[in-house]
PDB file of C-alpha atoms in Angstrom:
ATOM      1  CA  SER F   1     108.523 110.903 132.636  1.00 88.00           C
ATOM      2  CA  LEU F   2     111.200 113.646 134.561  1.00 88.00           C
ATOM      3  CA  LYS F   3     114.149 112.118 132.214  1.00 89.00           C
ATOM      4  CA  LYS F   4     111.769 112.633 129.315  1.00 91.00           C
ATOM      5  CA  ILE F   5     110.852 116.567 130.229  1.00 90.00           C
ATOM      6  CA  ILE F   6     114.817 116.668 130.691  1.00 89.00           C
ATOM      7  CA  SER F   7     116.207 115.146 127.200  1.00 90.00           C
ATOM      8  CA  ASP F   8     112.743 117.043 125.210  1.00 90.00           C
ATOM      9  CA  ALA F   9     114.691 119.636 123.333  1.00 91.00           C
ATOM     10  CA  ASN F  10     111.135 122.015 123.849  1.00 92.00           C
ATOM     11  CA  SER F  11     110.997 122.067 128.201  1.00 90.00           C
ATOM     12  CA  SER F  12     111.918 125.710 129.561  1.00 91.00           C
ATOM     13  CA  ILE F  13     115.653 125.122 132.283  1.00 91.00           C
ATOM     14  CA  GLU F  14     112.685 126.082 134.714  1.00 93.00           C
ATOM     15  CA  ASP F  15     111.101 123.155 133.625  1.00 91.00           C
ATOM     16  CA  LYS F  16     114.392 120.198 133.218  1.00 91.00           C
ATOM     17  CA  ASN F  17     115.826 121.995 137.032  1.00 92.00           C
ATOM     18  CA  ALA F  18     113.132 121.952 138.663  1.00 93.00           C
ATOM     19  CA  ALA F  19     112.864 117.431 136.923  1.00 92.00           C
ATOM     20  CA  PHE F  20     116.230 116.845 137.911  1.00 93.00           C
ATOM     21  CA  GLU F  21     115.948 118.430 141.895  1.00 91.00           C
ATOM     22  CA  LYS F  22     113.031 116.330 141.773  1.00 90.00           C
ATOM     23  CA  MET F  23     115.662 113.423 140.726  1.00 90.00           C
ATOM     24  CA  LYS F  24     118.353 114.016 143.281  1.00 90.00           C
ATOM     25  CA  GLU F  25     115.028 114.229 145.488  1.00 87.00           C
ATOM     26  CA  LEU F  26     114.161 110.885 144.811  1.00 85.00           C
ATOM     27  CA  ASN F  27     116.978 108.555 144.206  1.00 86.00           C
ATOM     28  CA  SER F  28     117.938 110.003 148.130  1.00 86.00           C
ATOM     29  CA  ASN F  29     114.820 108.548 149.381  1.00 86.00           C
ATOM     30  CA  ARG F  30     115.804 105.366 148.300  1.00 91.00           C
ATOM     31  CA  SER F  31     118.913 105.343 149.354  1.00 91.00           C
ATOM     32  CA  LYS F  32     117.158 106.339 152.449  1.00 93.00           C
ATOM     33  CA  GLU F  33     114.725 104.511 152.161  1.00 95.00           C
ATOM     34  CA  GLU F  34     117.082 100.792 151.697  1.00 95.00           C
ATOM     35  CA  ILE F  35     119.117 101.893 154.638  1.00 95.00           C
ATOM     36  CA  LEU F  36     116.434 102.334 157.660  1.00 96.00           C
ATOM     37  CA  GLU F  37     114.664  98.844 156.360  1.00 96.00           C
ATOM     38  CA  GLU F  38     118.484  97.277 156.613  1.00 96.00           C
ATOM     39  CA  LYS F  39     118.057  98.977 160.220  1.00 96.00           C
ATOM     40  CA  ILE F  40     114.846  96.926 161.341  1.00 95.00           C
ATOM     41  CA  LYS F  41     115.976  94.197 159.887  1.00 95.00           C
ATOM     42  CA  THR F  42     119.705  94.328 162.275  1.00 95.00           C
ATOM     43  CA  SER F  43     118.447  95.341 165.156  1.00 93.00           C
ATOM     44  CA  LEU F  44     114.854  94.027 165.317  1.00 92.00           C
ATOM     45  CA  ASN F  45     115.117  90.839 162.588  1.00 93.00           C
ATOM     46  CA  LEU F  46     111.579  92.140 161.217  1.00 93.00           C
ATOM     47  CA  ASP F  47     111.542  92.454 157.218  1.00 95.00           C
ATOM     48  CA  SER F  48     110.404  96.125 155.967  1.00 95.00           C
ATOM     49  CA  PHE F  49     108.887  98.365 153.424  1.00 96.00           C
ATOM     50  CA  ILE F  50     109.730 102.001 154.057  1.00 97.00           C
ATOM     51  CA  LYS F  51     108.802 104.556 151.707  1.00 96.00           C
ATOM     52  CA  ILE F  52     109.416 108.262 152.361  1.00 95.00           C
ATOM     53  CA  ASP F  53     107.549 110.903 151.379  1.00 91.00           C
ATOM     54  CA  GLY F  54     108.737 114.653 152.826  1.00 89.00           C
ATOM     55  CA  LYS F  55     108.764 114.810 155.899  1.00 93.00           C
ATOM     56  CA  MET F  56     106.323 111.204 156.446  1.00 96.00           C
ATOM     57  CA  ILE F  57     107.387 108.131 156.924  1.00 97.00           C
ATOM     58  CA  ASP F  58     105.569 105.028 155.691  1.00 97.00           C
ATOM     59  CA  VAL F  59     106.568 101.863 157.268  1.00 97.00           C
ATOM     60  CA  THR F  60     104.797  98.666 156.612  1.00 96.00           C
ATOM     61  CA  ILE F  61     105.426  95.708 158.857  1.00 95.00           C
ATOM     62  CA  ASN F  62     105.869  91.790 156.766  1.00 91.00           C
ATOM     63  CA  ASP F  63     104.024  90.639 160.090  1.00 88.00           C
ATOM     64  CA  GLU F  64     100.240  90.555 160.598  1.00 83.00           C
ATOM     65  CA  ASN F  65     100.348  90.505 164.653  1.00 84.00           C
ATOM     66  CA  HIS F  66      99.727  93.876 165.597  1.00 86.00           C
ATOM     67  CA  ASN F  67     103.123  94.829 168.223  1.00 88.00           C
ATOM     68  CA  THR F  68     102.385  98.559 169.938  1.00 93.00           C
ATOM     69  CA  GLU F  69     105.527  97.937 171.311  1.00 94.00           C
ATOM     70  CA  ILE F  70     107.324  96.578 168.746  1.00 94.00           C
ATOM     71  CA  ALA F  71     106.161  99.885 166.410  1.00 95.00           C
ATOM     72  CA  ASN F  72     107.049 102.454 169.089  1.00 96.00           C
ATOM     73  CA  LYS F  73     110.652 100.467 168.232  1.00 95.00           C
ATOM     74  CA  ILE F  74     110.484 101.355 164.821  1.00 96.00           C
ATOM     75  CA  MET F  75     109.494 104.858 165.168  1.00 96.00           C
ATOM     76  CA  ARG F  76     111.791 105.346 167.556  1.00 96.00           C
ATOM     77  CA  THR F  77     114.980 103.417 165.306  1.00 95.00           C
ATOM     78  CA  ILE F  78     113.452 105.092 161.854  1.00 96.00           C
ATOM     79  CA  GLN F  79     113.629 109.028 164.360  1.00 96.00           C
ATOM     80  CA  GLU F  80     116.509 109.084 165.349  1.00 94.00           C
ATOM     81  CA  GLU F  81     118.373 108.996 161.617  1.00 93.00           C
ATOM     82  CA  TYR F  82     116.877 112.526 161.687  1.00 94.00           C
ATOM     83  CA  LYS F  83     117.134 115.977 163.098  1.00 94.00           C
ATOM     84  CA  GLU F  84     113.697 117.172 162.814  1.00 95.00           C
ATOM     85  CA  GLN F  85     110.426 115.886 163.669  1.00 96.00           C
ATOM     86  CA  MET F  86     109.698 112.784 160.976  1.00 96.00           C
ATOM     87  CA  LYS F  87     105.842 112.058 161.253  1.00 97.00           C
ATOM     88  CA  ILE F  88     105.421 107.742 161.094  1.00 97.00           C
ATOM     89  CA  SER F  89     103.739 105.637 160.774  1.00 97.00           C
ATOM     90  CA  VAL F  90     103.526 101.385 161.161  1.00 97.00           C
ATOM     91  CA  LYS F  91     100.829  99.232 159.933  1.00 95.00           C
ATOM     92  CA  PHE F  92     101.734  95.592 159.604  1.00 95.00           C
ATOM     93  CA  GLN F  93     100.043  93.044 156.361  1.00 92.00           C
ATOM     94  CA  LYS F  94     101.558  89.502 155.797  1.00 82.00           C
TER      95      LYS F  94
END
């Protein structure tokens, strides 16, 4: 839908700029998500799915056994990548 706004001749310059900035943010987030997923895989040997939305980071670990110690390690591992404090949630599911 963002690409449609950018390519639509009837869209205003402001709408096109906002859509472009949102696309840049989404691409940047996806890159960071992939980096964090790889970091969790290599450092903790866990498969994960990460979703970043602003300062909120949701982590889903592919394991049905919830482990508080591992969850804390995951949160610390992710927070190391950011200067500002992030809100990180970790859930385990198979």
